[in-house]
PDB file of C-alpha atoms in Angstrom:
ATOM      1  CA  UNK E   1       0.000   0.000   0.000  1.00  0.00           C
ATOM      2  CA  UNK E   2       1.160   3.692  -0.811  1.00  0.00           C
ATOM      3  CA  UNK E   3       0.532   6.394   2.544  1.00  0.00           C
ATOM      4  CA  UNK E   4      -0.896   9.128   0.433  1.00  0.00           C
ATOM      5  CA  UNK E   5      -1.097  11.074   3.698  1.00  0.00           C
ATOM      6  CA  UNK E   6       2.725  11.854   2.581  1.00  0.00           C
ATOM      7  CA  UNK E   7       1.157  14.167  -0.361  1.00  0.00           C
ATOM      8  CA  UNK E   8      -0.381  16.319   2.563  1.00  0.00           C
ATOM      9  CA  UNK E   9       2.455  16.966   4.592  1.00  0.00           C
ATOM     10  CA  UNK E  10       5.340  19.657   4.170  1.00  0.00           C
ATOM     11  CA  UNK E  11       8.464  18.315   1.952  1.00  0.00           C
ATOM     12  CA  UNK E  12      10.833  20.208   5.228  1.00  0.00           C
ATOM     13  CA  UNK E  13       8.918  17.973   7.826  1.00  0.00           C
ATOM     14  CA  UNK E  14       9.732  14.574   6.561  1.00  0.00           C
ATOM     15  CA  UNK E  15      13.694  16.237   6.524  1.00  0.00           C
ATOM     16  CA  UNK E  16      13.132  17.218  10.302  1.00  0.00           C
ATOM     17  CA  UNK E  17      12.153  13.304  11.086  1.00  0.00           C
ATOM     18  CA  UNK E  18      15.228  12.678   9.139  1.00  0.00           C
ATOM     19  CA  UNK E  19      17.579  15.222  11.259  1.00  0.00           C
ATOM     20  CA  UNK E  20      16.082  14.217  14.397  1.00  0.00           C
ATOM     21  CA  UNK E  21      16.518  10.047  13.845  1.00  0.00           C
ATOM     22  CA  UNK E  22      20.016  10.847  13.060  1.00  0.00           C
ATOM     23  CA  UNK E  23      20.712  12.477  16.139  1.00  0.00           C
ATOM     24  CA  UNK E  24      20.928  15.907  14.122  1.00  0.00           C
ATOM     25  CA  UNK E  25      18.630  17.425  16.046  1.00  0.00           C
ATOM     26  CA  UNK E  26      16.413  16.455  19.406  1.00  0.00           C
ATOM     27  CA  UNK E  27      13.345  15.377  20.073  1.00  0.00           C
ATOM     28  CA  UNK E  28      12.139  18.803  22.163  1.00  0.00           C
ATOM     29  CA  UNK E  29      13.416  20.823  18.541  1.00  0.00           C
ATOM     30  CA  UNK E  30      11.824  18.495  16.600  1.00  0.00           C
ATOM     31  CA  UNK E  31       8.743  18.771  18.122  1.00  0.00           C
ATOM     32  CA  UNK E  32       8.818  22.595  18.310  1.00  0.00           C
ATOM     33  CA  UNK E  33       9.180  22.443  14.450  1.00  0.00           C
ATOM     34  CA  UNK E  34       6.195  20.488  14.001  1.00  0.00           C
ATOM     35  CA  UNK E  35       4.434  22.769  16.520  1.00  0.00           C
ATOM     36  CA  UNK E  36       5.083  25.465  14.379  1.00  0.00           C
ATOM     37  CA  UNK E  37       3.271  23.606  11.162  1.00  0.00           C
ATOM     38  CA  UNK E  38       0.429  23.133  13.374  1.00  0.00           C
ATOM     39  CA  UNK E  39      -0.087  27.406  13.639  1.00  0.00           C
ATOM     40  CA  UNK E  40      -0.198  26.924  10.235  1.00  0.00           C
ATOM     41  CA  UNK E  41      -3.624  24.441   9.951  1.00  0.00           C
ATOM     42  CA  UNK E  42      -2.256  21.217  10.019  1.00  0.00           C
ATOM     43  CA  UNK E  43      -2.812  18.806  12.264  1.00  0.00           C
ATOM     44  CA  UNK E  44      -0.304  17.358  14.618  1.00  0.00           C
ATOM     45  CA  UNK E  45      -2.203  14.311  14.747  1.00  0.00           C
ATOM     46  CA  UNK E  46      -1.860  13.811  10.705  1.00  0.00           C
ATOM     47  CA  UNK E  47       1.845  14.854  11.173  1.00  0.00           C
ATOM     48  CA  UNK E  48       3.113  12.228  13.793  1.00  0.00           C
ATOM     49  CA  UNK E  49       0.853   9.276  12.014  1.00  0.00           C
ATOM     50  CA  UNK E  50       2.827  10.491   8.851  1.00  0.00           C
ATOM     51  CA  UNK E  51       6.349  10.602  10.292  1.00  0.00           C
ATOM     52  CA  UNK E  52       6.220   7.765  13.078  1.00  0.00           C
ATOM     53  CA  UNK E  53       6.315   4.204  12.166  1.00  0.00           C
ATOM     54  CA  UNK E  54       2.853   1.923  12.060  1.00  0.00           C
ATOM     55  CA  UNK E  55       4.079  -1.355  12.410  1.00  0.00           C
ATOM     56  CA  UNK E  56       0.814  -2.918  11.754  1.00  0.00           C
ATOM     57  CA  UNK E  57       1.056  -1.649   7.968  1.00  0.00           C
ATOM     58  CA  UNK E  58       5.065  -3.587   7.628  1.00  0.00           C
ATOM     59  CA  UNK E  59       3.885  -7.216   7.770  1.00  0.00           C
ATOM     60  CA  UNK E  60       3.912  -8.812   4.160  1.00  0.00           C
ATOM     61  CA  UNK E  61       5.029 -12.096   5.442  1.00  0.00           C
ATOM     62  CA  UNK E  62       3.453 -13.473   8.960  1.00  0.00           C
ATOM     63  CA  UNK E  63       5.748 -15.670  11.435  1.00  0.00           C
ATOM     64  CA  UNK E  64       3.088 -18.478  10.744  1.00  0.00           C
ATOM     65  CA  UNK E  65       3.660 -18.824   6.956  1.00  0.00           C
ATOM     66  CA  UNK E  66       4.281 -22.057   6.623  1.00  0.00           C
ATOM     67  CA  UNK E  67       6.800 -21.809   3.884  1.00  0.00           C
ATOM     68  CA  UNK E  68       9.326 -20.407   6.373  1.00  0.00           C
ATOM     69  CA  UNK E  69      10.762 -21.258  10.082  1.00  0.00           C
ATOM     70  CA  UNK E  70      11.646 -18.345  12.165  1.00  0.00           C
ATOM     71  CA  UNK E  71      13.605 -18.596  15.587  1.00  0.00           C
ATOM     72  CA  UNK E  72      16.177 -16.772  17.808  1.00  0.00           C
ATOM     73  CA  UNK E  73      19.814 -17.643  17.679  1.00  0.00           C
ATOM     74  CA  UNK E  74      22.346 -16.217  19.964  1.00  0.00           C
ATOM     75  CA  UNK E  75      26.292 -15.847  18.281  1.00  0.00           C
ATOM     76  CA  UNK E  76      29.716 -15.628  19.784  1.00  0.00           C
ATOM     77  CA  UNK E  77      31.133 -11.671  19.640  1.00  0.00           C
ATOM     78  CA  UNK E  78      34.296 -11.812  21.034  1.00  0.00           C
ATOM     79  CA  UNK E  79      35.816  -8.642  19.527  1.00  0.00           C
ATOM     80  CA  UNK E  80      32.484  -6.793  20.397  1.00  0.00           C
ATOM     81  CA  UNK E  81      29.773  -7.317  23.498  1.00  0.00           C
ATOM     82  CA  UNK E  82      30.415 -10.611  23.881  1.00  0.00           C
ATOM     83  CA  UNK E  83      27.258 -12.321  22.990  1.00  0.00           C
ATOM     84  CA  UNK E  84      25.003 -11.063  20.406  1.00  0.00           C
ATOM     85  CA  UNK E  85      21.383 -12.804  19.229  1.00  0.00           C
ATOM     86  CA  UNK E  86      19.548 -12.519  15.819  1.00  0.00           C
ATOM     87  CA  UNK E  87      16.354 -13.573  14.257  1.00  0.00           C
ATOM     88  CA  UNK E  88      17.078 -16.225  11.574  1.00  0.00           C
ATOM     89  CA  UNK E  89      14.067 -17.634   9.381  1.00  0.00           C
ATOM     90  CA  UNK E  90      14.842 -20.448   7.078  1.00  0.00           C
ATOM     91  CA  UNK E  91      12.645 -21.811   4.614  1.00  0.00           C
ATOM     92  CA  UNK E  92      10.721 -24.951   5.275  1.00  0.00           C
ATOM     93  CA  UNK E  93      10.304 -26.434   1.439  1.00  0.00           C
ATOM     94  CA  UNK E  94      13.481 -26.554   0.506  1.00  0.00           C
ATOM     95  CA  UNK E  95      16.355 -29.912   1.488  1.00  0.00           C
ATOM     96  CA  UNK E  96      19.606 -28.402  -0.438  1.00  0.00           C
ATOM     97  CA  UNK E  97      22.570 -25.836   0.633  1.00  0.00           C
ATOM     98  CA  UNK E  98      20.850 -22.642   0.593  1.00  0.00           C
ATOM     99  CA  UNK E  99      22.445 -18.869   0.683  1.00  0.00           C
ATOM    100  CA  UNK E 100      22.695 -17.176   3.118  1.00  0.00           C
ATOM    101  CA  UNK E 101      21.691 -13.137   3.467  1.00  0.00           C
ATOM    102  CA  UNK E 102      21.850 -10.965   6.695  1.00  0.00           C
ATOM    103  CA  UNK E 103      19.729  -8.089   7.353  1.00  0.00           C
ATOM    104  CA  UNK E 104      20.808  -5.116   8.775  1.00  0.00           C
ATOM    105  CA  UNK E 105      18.489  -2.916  10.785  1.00  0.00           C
ATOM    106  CA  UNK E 106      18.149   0.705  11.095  1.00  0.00           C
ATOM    107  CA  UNK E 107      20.166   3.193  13.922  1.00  0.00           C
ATOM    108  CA  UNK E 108      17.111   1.699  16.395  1.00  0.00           C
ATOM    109  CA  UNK E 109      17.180  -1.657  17.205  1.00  0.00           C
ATOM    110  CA  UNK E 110      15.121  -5.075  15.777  1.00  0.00           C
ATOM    111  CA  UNK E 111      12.150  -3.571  14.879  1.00  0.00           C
ATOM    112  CA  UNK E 112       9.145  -5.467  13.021  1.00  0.00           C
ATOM    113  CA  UNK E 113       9.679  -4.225   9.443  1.00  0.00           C
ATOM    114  CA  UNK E 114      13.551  -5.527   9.756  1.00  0.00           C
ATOM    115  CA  UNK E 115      11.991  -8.951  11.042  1.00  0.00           C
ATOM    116  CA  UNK E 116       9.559  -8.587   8.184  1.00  0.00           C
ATOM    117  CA  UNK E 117      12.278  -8.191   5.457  1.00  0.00           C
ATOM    118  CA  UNK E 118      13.997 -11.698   6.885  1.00  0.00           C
ATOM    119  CA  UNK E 119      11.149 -13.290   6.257  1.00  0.00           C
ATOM    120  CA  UNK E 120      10.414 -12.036   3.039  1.00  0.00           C
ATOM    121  CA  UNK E 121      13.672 -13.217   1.770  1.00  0.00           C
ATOM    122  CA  UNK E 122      13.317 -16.547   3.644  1.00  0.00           C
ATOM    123  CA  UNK E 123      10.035 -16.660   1.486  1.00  0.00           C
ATOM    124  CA  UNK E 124      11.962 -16.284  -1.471  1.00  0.00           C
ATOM    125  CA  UNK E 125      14.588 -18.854  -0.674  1.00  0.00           C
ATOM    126  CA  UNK E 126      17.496 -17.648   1.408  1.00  0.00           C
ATOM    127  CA  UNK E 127      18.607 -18.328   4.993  1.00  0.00           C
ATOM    128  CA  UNK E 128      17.895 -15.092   6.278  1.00  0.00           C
ATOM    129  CA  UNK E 129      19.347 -13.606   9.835  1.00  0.00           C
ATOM    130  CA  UNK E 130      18.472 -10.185  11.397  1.00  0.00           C
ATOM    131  CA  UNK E 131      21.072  -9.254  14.377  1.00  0.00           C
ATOM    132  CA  UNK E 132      19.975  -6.940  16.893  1.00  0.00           C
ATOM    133  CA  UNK E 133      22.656  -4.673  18.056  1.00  0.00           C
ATOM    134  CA  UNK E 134      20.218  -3.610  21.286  1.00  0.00           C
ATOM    135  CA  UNK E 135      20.852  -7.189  22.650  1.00  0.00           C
ATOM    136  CA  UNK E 136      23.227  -5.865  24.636  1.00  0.00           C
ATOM    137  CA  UNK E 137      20.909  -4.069  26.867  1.00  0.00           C
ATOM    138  CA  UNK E 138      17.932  -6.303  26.733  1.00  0.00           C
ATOM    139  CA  UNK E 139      17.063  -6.181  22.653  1.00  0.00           C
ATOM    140  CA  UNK E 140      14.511  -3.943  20.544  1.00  0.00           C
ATOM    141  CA  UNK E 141      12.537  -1.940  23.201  1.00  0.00           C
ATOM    142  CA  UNK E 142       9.203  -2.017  21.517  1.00  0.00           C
ATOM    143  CA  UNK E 143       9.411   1.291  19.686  1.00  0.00           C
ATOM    144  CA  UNK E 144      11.837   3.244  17.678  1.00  0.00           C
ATOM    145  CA  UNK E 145      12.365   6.074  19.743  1.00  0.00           C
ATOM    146  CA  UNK E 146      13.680   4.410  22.765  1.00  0.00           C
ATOM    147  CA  UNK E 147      15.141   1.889  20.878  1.00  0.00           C
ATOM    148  CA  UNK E 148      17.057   4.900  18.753  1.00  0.00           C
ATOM    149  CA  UNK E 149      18.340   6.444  22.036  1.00  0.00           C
ATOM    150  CA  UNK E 150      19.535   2.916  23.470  1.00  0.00           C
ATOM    151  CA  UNK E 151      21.830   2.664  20.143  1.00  0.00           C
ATOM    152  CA  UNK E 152      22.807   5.945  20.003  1.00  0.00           C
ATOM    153  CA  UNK E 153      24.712   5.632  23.941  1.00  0.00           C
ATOM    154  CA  UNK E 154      26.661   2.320  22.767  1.00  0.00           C
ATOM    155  CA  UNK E 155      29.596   2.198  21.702  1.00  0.00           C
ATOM    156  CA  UNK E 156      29.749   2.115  17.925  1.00  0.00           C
ATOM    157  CA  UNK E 157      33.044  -0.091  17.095  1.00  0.00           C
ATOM    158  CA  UNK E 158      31.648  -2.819  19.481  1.00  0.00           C
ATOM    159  CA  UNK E 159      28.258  -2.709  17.430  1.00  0.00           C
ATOM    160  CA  UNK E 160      30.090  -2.862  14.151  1.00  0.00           C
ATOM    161  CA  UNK E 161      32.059  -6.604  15.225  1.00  0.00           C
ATOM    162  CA  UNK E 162      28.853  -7.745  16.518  1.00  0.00           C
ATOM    163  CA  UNK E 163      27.600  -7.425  13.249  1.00  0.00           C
ATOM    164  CA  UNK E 164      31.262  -8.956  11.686  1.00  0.00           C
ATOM    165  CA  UNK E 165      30.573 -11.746  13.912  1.00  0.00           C
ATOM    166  CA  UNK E 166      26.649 -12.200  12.697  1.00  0.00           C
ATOM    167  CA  UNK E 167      28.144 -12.397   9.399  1.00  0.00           C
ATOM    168  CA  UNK E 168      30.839 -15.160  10.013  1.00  0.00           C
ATOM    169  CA  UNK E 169      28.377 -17.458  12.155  1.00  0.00           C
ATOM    170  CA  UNK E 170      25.637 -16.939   9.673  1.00  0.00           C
ATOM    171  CA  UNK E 171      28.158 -17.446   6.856  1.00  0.00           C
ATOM    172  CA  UNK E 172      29.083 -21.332   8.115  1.00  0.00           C
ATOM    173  CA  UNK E 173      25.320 -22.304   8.529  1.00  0.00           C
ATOM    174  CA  UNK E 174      25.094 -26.060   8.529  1.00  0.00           C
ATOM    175  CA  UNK E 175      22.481 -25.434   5.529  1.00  0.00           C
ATOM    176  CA  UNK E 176      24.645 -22.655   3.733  1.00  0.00           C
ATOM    177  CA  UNK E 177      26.202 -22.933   0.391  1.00  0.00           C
ATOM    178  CA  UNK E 178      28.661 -20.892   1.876  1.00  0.00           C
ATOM    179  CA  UNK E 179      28.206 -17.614   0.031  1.00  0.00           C
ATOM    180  CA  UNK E 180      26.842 -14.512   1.921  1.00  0.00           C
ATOM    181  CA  UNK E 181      24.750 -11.701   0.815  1.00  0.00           C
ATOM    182  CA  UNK E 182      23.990  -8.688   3.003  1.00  0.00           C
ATOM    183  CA  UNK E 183      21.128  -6.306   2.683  1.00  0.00           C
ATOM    184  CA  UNK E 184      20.786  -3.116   5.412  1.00  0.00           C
ATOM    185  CA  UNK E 185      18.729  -0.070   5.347  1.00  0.00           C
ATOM    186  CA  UNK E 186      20.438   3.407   6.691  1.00  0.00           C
ATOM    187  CA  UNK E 187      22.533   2.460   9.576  1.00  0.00           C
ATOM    188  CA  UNK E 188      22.042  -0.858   8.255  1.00  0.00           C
ATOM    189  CA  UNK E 189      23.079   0.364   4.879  1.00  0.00           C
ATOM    190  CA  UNK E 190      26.428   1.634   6.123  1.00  0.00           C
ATOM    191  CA  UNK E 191      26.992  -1.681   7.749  1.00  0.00           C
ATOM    192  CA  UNK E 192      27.045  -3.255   4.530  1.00  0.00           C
ATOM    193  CA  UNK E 193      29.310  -0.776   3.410  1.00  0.00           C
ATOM    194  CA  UNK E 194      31.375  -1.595   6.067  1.00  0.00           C
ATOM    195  CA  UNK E 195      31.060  -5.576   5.908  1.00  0.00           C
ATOM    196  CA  UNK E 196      32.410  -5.240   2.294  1.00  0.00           C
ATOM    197  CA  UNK E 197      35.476  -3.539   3.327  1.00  0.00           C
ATOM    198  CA  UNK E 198      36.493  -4.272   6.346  1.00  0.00           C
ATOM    199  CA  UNK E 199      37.314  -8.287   5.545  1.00  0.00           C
ATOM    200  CA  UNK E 200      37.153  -8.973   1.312  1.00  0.00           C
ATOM    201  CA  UNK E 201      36.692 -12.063   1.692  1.00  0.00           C
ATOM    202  CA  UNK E 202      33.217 -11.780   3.781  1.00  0.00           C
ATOM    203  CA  UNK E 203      30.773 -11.493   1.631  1.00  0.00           C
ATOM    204  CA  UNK E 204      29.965 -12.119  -1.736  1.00  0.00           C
ATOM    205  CA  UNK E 205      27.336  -9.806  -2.511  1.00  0.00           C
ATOM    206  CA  UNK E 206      26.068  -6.502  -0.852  1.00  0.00           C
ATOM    207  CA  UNK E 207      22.842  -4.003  -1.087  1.00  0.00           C
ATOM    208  CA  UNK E 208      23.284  -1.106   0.716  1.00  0.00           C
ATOM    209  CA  UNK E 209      19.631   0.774   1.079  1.00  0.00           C
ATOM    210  CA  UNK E 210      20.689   4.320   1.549  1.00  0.00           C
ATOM    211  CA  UNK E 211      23.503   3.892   3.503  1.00  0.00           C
ATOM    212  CA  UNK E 212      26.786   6.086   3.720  1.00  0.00           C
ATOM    213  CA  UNK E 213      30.587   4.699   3.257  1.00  0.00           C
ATOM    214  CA  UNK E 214      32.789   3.126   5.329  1.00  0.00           C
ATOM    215  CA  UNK E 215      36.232   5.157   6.308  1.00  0.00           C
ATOM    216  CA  UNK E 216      37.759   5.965   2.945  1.00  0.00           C
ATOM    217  CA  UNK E 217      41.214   3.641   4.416  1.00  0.00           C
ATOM    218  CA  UNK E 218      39.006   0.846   4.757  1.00  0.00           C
ATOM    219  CA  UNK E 219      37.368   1.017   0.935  1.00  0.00           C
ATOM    220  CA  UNK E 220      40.847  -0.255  -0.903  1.00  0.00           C
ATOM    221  CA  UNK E 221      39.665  -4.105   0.263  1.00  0.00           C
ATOM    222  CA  UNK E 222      36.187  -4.311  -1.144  1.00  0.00           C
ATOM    223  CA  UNK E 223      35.974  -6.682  -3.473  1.00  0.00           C
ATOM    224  CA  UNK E 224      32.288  -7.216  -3.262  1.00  0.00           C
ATOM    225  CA  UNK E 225      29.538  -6.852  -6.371  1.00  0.00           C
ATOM    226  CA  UNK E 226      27.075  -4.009  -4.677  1.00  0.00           C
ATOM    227  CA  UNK E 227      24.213  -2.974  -5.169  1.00  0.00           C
ATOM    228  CA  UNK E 228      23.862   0.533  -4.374  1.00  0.00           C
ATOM    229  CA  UNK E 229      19.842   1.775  -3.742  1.00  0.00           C
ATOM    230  CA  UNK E 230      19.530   5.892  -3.000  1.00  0.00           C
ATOM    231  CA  UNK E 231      16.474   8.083  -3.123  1.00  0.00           C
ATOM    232  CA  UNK E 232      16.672  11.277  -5.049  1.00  0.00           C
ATOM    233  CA  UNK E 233      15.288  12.990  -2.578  1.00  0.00           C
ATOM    234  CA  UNK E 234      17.524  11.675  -0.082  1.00  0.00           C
ATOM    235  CA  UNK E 235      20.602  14.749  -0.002  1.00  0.00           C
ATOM    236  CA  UNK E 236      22.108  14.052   3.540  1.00  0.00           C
ATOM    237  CA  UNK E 237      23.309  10.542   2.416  1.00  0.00           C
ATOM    238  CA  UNK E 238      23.460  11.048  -1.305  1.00  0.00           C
ATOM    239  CA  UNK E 239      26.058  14.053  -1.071  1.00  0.00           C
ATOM    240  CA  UNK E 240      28.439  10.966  -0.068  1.00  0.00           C
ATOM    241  CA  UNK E 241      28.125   8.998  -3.123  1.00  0.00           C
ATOM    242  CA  UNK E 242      30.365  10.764  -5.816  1.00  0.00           C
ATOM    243  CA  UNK E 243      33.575  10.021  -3.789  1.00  0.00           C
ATOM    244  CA  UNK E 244      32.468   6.357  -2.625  1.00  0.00           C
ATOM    245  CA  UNK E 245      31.898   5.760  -6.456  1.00  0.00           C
ATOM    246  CA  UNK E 246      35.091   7.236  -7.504  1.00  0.00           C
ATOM    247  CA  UNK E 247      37.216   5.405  -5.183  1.00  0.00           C
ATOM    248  CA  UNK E 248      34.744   2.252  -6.453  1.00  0.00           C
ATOM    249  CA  UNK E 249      35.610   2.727  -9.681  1.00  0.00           C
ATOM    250  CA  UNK E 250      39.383   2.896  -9.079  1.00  0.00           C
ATOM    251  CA  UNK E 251      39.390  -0.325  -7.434  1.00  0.00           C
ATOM    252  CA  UNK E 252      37.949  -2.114 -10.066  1.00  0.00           C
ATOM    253  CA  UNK E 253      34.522  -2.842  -8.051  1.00  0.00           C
ATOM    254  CA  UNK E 254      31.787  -4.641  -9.289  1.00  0.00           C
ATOM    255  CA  UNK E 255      28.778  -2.075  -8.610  1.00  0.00           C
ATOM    256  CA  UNK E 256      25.155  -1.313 -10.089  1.00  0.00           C
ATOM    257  CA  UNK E 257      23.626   2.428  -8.368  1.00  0.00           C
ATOM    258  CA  UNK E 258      20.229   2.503  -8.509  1.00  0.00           C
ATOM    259  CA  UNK E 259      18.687   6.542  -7.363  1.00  0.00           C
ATOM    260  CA  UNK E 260      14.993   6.191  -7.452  1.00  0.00           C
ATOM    261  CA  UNK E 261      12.915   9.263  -8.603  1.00  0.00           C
ATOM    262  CA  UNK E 262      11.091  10.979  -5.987  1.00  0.00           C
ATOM    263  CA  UNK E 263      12.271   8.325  -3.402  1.00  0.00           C
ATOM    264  CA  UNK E 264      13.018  10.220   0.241  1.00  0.00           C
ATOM    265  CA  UNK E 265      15.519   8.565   2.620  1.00  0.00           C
ATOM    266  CA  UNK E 266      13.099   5.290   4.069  1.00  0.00           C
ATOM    267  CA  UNK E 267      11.068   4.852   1.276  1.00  0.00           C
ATOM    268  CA  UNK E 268      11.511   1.202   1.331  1.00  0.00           C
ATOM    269  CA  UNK E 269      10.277   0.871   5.240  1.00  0.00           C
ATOM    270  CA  UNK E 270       6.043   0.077   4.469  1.00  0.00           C
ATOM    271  CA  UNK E 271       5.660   1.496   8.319  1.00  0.00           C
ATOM    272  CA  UNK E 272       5.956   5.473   7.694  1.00  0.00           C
ATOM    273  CA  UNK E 273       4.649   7.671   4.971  1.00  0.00           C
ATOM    274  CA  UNK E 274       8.406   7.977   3.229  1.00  0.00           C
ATOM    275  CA  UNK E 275       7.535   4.651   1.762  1.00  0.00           C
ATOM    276  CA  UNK E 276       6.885   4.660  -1.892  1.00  0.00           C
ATOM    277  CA  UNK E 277       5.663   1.286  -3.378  1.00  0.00           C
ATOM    278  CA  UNK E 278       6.498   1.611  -6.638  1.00  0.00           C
ATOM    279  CA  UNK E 279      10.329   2.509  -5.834  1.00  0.00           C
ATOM    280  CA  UNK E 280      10.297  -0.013  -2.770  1.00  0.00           C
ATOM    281  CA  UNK E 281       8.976  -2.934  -4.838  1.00  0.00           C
ATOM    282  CA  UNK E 282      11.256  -2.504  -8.169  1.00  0.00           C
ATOM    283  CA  UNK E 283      14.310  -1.765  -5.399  1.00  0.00           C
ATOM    284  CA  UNK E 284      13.340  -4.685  -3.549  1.00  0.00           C
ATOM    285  CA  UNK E 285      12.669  -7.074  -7.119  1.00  0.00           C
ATOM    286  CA  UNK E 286      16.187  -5.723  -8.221  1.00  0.00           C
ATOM    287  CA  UNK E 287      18.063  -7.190  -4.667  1.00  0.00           C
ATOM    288  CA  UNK E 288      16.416 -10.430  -4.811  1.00  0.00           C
ATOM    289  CA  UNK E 289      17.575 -10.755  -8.927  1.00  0.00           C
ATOM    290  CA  UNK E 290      21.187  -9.745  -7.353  1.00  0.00           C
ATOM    291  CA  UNK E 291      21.462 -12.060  -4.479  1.00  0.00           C
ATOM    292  CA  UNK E 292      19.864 -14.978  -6.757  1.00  0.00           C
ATOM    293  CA  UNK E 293      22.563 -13.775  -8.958  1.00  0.00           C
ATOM    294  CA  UNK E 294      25.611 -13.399  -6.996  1.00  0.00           C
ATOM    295  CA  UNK E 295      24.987 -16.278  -4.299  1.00  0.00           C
ATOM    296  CA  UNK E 296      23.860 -19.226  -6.659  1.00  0.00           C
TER     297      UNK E 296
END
């Protein structure tokens, strides 16, 4: 489903949201801007059922689909917190070596949609495991705002080898054909980035959903075919892709960019009104054609 309650909400408030779940700006400022676009007639009711997440709307694939086993695994982090725990969903219909794809959530935790995408690739044939880097303190808090303020007070370079380490115990699955994918969405995105340059030989396919580089010293080892998806209307993390694609190109790096037209950072999360169907689905048809490319 599109949210055509988008079309009736300022362009500048959906880049607020943005500033705000980036840390850019805080929650009393963000809330004073809105305030200020309610003198003006709109509602503030229509503006926080636009901007905040309805989980209810994200579920394409339910936990009891029988085509697909979901369950909680817990991995060894030794270079990070220790212990870290994922969602994994395997499908049910199928005997031979699968691949294998983690998903990377957003800056706030586990949240449904991110357990929804696992299970939409399991549905479509891959061992699929979601890591949640708020394990740490307990796991995904129930909603994004908390669970954004947990993340933001850990300490990043830990989160970054739990996820190294949810991509080496997910990558020697007993059902794995031993190739990895990994798909992430903002935060998420950047930890592909990262994945594919911090150890070349990690994974063998990544889609990065609007996510920003890792360290320019750490780009000379990717090796990695990616996919790279961006929203045009997404400036704060698109201003970063003319140097990551030069120093792409120099290395010889197998890449496709994909910048969807009239896409805002989000648009493929189905819970808040930055989704946009049309860009989501092709976005989403085009990683699934990649990973069933690069994994077989």
């Amino acid at each position: 489903m599109n949210h055509p309650i988008s079309d009736h909400i300022p362009r500048e408030a959906f880049d607020w949201y943005d500033e705000y779940a980036h840390g850019m700006m805080d929650r009393r400022t963000f809330i004073g801007k809105l305030t200020s676009l309610v003198a003006l007639g709109y509602s503030m009711t229509l503006l926080t059922s636009a901007l905040l997440p309805n989980y209810a709307l994200a579920e394409q694939v339910s936990f009891n689909d029988p085509d697909i086993k979901a369950s909680y695994q817990k991995f060894a982090s030794p270079q990070g917190h220790g212990e870290g725990q994922g969602y994994l969903v395997v499908p049910t219909n199928n005997t031979g070596k699968l691949p294998v794809v983690l998903v990377v959530h957003e800056n706030r935790g586990l949240n449904p949609y991110v357990k929804d995408v696992a299970r939409r690739l399991a549905k479509a044939g891959f061992i699929a495991f979601a890591p949640d880097a708020l394990y740490p303190l307990g796991g995904y808090p129930g909603n994004d705002d908390e669970g954004r303020a947990m993340q933001s007070k850990m300490d990043r370079d830990k989160i970054q080898q739990d996820f190294v380490a949810a991509a080496r115990f997910l990558k020697t699955h007993k059902n794995g054909n031993g190739k990895l994918g990994a798909v992430g969405f903002c935060f998420g995105g950047y930890i592909v980035n990262y994945l594919a340059a911090v150890d070349s030989q990690l994974l063998s396919a990544g889609v990065p959903f609007y996510g920003t580089p890792a360290s320019e010293a750490l780009r000379q080892n990717i090796k990695a075919p990616l996919l790279i998806q961006l929203g045009e209307l997404d400036n704060r993390v698109n201003a970063t892709w003319p140097d990551y694609e030069k120093d792409l190109k120099s290395l010889g790096v197998e890449y496709q960019m994909h910048m969807y037209k009239g896409a805002m950072h989000g648009f493929h999360n189905d819970s808040t009104a930055r989704y946009d169907e049309k860009n989501a689905e092709l976005a989403w048809q085009r990683t699934l054609a990649f990973f069933n490319d690069k994994l077989a």
